[in-house]
Coordinates of C-alpha atoms and ligand atoms in Angstrom, one line a residue:
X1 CA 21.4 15.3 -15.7
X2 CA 18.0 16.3 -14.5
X3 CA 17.3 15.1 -11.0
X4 CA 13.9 15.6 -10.5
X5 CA 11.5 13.2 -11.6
X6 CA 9.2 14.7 -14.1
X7 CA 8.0 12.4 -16.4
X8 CA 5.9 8.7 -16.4
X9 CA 5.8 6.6 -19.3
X10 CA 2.7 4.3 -19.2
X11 CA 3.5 0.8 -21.3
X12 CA 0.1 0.2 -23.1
X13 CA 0.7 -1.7 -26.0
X14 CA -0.1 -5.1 -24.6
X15 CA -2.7 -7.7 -26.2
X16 CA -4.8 -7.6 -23.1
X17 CA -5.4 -11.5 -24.2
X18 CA -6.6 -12.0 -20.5
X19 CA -9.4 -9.9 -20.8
X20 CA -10.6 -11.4 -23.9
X21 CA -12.9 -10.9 -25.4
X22 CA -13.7 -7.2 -24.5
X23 CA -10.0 -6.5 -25.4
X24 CA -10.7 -7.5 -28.7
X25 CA -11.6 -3.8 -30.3
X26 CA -11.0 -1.7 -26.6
X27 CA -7.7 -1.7 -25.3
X28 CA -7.8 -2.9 -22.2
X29 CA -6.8 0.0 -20.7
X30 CA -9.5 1.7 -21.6
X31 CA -12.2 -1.1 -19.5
X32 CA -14.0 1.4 -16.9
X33 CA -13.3 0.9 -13.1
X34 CA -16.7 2.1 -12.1
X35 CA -17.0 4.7 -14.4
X36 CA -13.5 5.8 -15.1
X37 CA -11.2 4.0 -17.8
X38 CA -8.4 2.1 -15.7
X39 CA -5.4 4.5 -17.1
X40 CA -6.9 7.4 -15.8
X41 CA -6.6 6.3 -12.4
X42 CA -2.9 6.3 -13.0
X43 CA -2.9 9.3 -14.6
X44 CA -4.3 10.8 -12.2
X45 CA -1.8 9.3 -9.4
X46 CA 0.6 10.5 -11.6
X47 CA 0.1 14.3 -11.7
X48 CA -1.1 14.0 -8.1
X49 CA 2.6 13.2 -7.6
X50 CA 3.8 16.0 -9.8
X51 CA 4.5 14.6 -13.1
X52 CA 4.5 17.2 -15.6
X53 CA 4.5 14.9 -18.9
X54 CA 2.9 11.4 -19.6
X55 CA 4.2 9.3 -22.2
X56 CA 1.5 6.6 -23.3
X57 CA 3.6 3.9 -25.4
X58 CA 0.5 2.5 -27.4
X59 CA 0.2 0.1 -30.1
X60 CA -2.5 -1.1 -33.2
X61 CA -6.0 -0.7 -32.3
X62 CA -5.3 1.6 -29.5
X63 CA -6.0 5.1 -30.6
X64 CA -9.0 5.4 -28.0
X65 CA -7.0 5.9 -24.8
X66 CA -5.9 9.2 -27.4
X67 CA -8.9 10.2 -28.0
X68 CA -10.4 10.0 -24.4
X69 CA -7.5 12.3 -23.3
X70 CA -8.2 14.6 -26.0
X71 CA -10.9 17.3 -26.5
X72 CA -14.1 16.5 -27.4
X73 CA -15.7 19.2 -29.2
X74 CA -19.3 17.3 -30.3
X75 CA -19.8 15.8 -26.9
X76 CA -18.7 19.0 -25.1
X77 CA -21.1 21.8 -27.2
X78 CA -23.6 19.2 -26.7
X79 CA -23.3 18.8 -23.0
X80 CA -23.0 22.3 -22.9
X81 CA -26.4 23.1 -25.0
X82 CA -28.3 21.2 -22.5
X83 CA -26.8 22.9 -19.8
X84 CA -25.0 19.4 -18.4
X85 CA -22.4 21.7 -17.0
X86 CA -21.8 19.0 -14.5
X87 CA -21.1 16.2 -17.2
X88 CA -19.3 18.9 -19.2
X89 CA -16.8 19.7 -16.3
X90 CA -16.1 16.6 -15.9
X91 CA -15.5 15.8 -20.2
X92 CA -13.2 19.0 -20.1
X93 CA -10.9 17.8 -16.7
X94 CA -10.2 14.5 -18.6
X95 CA -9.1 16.4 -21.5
X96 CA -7.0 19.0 -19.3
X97 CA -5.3 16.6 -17.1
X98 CA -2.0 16.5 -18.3
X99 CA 0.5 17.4 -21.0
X100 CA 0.3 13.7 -22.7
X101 CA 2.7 12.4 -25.9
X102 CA 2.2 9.0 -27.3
X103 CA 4.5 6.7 -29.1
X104 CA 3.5 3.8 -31.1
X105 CA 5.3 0.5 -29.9
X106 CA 5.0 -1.3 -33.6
X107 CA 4.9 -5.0 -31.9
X108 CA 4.1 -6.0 -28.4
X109 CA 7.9 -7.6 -27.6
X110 CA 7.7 -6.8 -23.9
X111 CA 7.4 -4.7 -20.9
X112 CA 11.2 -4.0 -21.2
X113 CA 10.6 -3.0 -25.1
X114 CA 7.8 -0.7 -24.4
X115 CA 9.4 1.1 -22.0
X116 CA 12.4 1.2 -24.4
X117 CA 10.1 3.0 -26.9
X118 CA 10.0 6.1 -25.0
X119 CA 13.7 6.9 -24.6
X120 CA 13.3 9.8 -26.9
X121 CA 10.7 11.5 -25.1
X122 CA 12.5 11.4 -21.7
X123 CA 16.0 11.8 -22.4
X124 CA 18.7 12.1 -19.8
X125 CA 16.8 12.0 -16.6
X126 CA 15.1 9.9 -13.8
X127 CA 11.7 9.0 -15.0
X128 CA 8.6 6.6 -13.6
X129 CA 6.8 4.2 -14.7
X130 CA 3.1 3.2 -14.1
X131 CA 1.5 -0.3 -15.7
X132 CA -2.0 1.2 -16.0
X133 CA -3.4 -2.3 -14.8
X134 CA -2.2 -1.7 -11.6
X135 CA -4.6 0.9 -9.4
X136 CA -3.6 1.9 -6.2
X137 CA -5.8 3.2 -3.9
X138 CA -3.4 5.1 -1.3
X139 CA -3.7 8.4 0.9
X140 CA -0.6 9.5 -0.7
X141 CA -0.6 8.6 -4.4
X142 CA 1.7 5.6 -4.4
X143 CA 4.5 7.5 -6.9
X144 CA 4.9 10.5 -5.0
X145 CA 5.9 8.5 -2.3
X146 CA 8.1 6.6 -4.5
X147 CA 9.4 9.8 -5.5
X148 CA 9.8 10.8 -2.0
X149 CA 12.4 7.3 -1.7
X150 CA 14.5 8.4 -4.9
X151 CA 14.8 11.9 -3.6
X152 CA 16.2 10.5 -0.2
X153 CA 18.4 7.8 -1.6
X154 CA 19.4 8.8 -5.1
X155 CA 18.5 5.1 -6.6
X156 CA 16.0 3.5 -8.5
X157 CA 13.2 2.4 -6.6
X158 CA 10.8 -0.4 -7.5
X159 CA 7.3 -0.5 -5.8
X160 CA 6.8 -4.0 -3.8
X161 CA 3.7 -5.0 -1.5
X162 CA 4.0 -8.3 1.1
X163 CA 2.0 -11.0 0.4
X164 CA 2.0 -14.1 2.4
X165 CA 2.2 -17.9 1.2
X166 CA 2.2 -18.9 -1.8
X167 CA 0.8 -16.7 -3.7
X168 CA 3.8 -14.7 -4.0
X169 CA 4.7 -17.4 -6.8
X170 CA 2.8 -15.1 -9.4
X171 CA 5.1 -12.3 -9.3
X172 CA 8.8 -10.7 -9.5
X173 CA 10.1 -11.3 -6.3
X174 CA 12.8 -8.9 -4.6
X175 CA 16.1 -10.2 -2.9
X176 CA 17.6 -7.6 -0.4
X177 CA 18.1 -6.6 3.2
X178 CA 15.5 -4.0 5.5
X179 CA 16.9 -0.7 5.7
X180 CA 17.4 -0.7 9.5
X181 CA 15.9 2.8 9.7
X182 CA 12.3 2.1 7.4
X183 CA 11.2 -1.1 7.3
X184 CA 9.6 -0.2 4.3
X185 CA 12.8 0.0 2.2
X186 CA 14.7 -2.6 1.2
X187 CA 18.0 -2.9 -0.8
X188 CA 17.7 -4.7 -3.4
X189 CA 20.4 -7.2 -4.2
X190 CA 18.5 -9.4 -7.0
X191 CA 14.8 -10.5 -8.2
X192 CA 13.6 -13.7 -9.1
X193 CA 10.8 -14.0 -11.9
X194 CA 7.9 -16.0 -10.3
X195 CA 9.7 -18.5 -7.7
X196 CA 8.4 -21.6 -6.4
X197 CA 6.9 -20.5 -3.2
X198 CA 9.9 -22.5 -1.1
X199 CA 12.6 -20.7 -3.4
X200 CA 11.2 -17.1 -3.0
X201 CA 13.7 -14.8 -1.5
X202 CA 11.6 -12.6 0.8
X203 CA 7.5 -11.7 0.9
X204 CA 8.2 -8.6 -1.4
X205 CA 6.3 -9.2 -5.0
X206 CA 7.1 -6.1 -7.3
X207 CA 4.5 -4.3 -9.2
X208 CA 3.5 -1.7 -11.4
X209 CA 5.7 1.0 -10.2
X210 CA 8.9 2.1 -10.5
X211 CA 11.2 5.3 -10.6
X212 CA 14.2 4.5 -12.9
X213 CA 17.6 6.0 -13.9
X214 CA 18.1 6.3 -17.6
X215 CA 20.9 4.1 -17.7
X216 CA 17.8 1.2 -17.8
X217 CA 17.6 2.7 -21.2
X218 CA 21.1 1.9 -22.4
X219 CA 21.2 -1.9 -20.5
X220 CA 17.7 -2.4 -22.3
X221 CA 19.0 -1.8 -25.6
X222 CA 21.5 -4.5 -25.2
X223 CA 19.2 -6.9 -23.5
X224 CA 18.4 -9.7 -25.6
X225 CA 14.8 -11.2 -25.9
X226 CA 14.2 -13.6 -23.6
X227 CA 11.2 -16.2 -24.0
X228 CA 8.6 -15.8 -26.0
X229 CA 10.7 -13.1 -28.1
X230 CA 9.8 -10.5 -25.2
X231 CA 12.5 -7.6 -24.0
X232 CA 11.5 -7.9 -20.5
X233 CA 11.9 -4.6 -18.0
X234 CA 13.1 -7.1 -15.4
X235 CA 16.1 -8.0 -17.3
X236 CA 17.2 -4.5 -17.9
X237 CA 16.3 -3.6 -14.0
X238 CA 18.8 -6.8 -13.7
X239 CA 21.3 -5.3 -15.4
X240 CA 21.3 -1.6 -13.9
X241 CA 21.5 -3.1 -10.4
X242 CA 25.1 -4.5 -11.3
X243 CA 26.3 -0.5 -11.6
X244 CA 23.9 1.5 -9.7
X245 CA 21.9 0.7 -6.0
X246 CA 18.6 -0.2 -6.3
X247 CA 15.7 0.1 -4.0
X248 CA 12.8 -1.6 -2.8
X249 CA 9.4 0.1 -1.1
X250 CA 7.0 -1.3 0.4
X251 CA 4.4 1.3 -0.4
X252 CA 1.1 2.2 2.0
X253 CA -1.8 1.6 0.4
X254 CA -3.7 -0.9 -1.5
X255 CA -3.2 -2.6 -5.3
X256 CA -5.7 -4.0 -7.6
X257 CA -5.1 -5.8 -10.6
X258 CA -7.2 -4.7 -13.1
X259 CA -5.6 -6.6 -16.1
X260 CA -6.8 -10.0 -14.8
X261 CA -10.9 -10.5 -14.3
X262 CA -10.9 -11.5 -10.4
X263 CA -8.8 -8.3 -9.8
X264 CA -11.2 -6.0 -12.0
X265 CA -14.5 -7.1 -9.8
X266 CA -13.0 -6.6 -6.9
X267 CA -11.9 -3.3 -7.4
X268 CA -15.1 -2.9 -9.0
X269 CA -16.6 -4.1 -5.7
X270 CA -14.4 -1.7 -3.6
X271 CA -14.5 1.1 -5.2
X272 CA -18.6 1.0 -5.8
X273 CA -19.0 0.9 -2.0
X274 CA -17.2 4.0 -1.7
X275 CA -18.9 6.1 -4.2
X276 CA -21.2 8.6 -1.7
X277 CA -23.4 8.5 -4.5
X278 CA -24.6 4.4 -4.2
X279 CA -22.2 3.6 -1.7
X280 CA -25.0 3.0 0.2
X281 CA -27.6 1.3 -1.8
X282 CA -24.8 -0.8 -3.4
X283 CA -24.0 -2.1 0.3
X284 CA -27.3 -3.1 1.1
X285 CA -27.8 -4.8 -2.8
X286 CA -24.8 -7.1 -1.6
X287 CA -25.9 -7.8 1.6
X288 CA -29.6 -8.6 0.0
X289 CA -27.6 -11.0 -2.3
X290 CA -28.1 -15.3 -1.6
X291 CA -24.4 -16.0 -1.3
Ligands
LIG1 P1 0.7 -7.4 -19.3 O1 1.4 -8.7 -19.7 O2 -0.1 -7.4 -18.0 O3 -0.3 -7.0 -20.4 O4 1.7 -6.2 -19.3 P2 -0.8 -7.6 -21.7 O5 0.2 -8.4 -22.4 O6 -1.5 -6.5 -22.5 O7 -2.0 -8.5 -21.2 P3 -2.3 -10.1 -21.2 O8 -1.3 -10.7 -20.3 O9 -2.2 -10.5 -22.7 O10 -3.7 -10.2 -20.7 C1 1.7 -5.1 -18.4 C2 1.6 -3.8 -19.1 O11 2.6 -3.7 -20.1 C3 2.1 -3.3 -21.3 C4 0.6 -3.7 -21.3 O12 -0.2 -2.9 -22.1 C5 0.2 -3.6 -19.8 O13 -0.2 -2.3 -19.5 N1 2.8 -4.0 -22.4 C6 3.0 -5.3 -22.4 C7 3.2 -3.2 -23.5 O14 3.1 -2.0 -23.5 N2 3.9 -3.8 -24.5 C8 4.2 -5.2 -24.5 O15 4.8 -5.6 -25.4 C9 3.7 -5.9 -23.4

């Protein structure tokens, strides 16, 4: 087996019913963070942490997120016979980002399904995977320090961040002990799909990253739908930590989540105020605002 993690399947094939009704005809993916669509920011984390092949699972009504990684000759010949070269740089390093299949997942039936729909691609070897929703903003791209965890402990890692209170109630919360030499790592010993707030077993809510064996693979393919017909990734994750060790990180940096509104503006609002183009300017509007 392969040891080094190469490759990152992106699940994409989800309704995006929260985002409704922009999702309607654009995937959701595909909604601009400024001025980038959301799954390039994970693309980009990605390769920045030495992937060498990204697998977009897609669905119906999703072919977009394919053509905006793809050349495009009529925009680029355009921008070039203007002499945009600027704009036209910036068209081409979409396009030549990264070595990209997709597979069609047929029906959404899950997070745990979608990543099932890319088995073939990655074959027998550790592999990542990034929900697009999630953007991390991080001084190390938040995989390659993931990646960095696997390397060292030779388990699957899932990406956690602490949140205080109650809140935690919206997520998969990890069960496990501090490694007594990085407080950031945890072993895992179970998770709990959104507790009550009094039954959560530590601060640690998992999100959209994690470095997996391909065993999850095997496990998922016998998991049975849960509710709501859905193959859920948690239940293979489950499953894979009853023969392998497991691992939770606390990664450095900062999550927004992009598939739900509030999280969109504020990463909006973030990530505006440190453009150095209207950083600036985009400051003093909010300060100018009535609030
Ligand atoms: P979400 O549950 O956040 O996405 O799944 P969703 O279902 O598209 O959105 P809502 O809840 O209806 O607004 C997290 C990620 O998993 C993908 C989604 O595309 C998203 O990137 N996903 C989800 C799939 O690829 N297939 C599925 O069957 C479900």
């Amino acid at each position: 087996m392969n040891k080094r993690v190469r490759k990152a399947v992106f699940p994409a094939g989800g309704l995006g019913t929260r985002f409704l009704p922009a999702t309607k005809v654009i995937p959701k993916e595909m909604l601009a963070l400024v001025d980038k669509p959301i799954i390039q920011y994970g693309v980009e984390e990605a390769v920045a942490s030495g992937i060498e092949h990204i697998i977009i699972v897609t669905g119906r009504g999703k072919g977009a997120m394919e053509d905006h990684f793809d050349h495009s000759f009529e925009l680029d010949a355009t921008l070039e016979r203007r002499g945009k070269h600027d704009l036209l740089a910036v068209s081409r390093g979409v396009s030549g980002l990264a070595r990209i299949s997709y597979v069609r997942q047929k029906e959404p039936l899950g997070l745990g399904h979608a990543v099932l729909c890319a088995k073939e691609f990655v074959g027998n070897e550790p592999f990542a995977v990034i929900l697009p929703d999630d953007v991390i903003e991080a001084k190390v791209p938040c995989l390659k320090q993931m990646i960095k965890v696997f390397n060292e402990k030779g388990g699957s890692v899932l990406a956690t961040m602490t949140i205080e209170g109650p809140g935690i109630s919206a997520y998969g919360v990890l069960a496990g002990e501090q490694d007594p030499n990085n407080q950031r790592i945890y072993n895992c010993t179970g998770m709990v799909e959104k507790p009550k707030f009094e039954d959560a077993p530590s601060k640690q809510a998992i999100i959209g990253r994690y470095v997996l064996t391909p065993r999850v693979f095997e496990l998922l393919e016998q998991t049975t739908p849960g509710a709501g017909g859905e193959i859920q990734l948690t239940d293979g994750i489950k499953a894979l930590l009853k023969e392998e060790k497991i691992f939770g990180y606390t990664f450095e940096g900062k999550r927004f989540d992009c598939g739900d509104k509030f999280g969109m503006l504020q990463a909006t609002v973030e990530f505006a105020l440190k453009r150095p183009e209207f950083g600036e300017k985009f400051k003093k509007y909010l300060k100018g605002l009535e609030l």
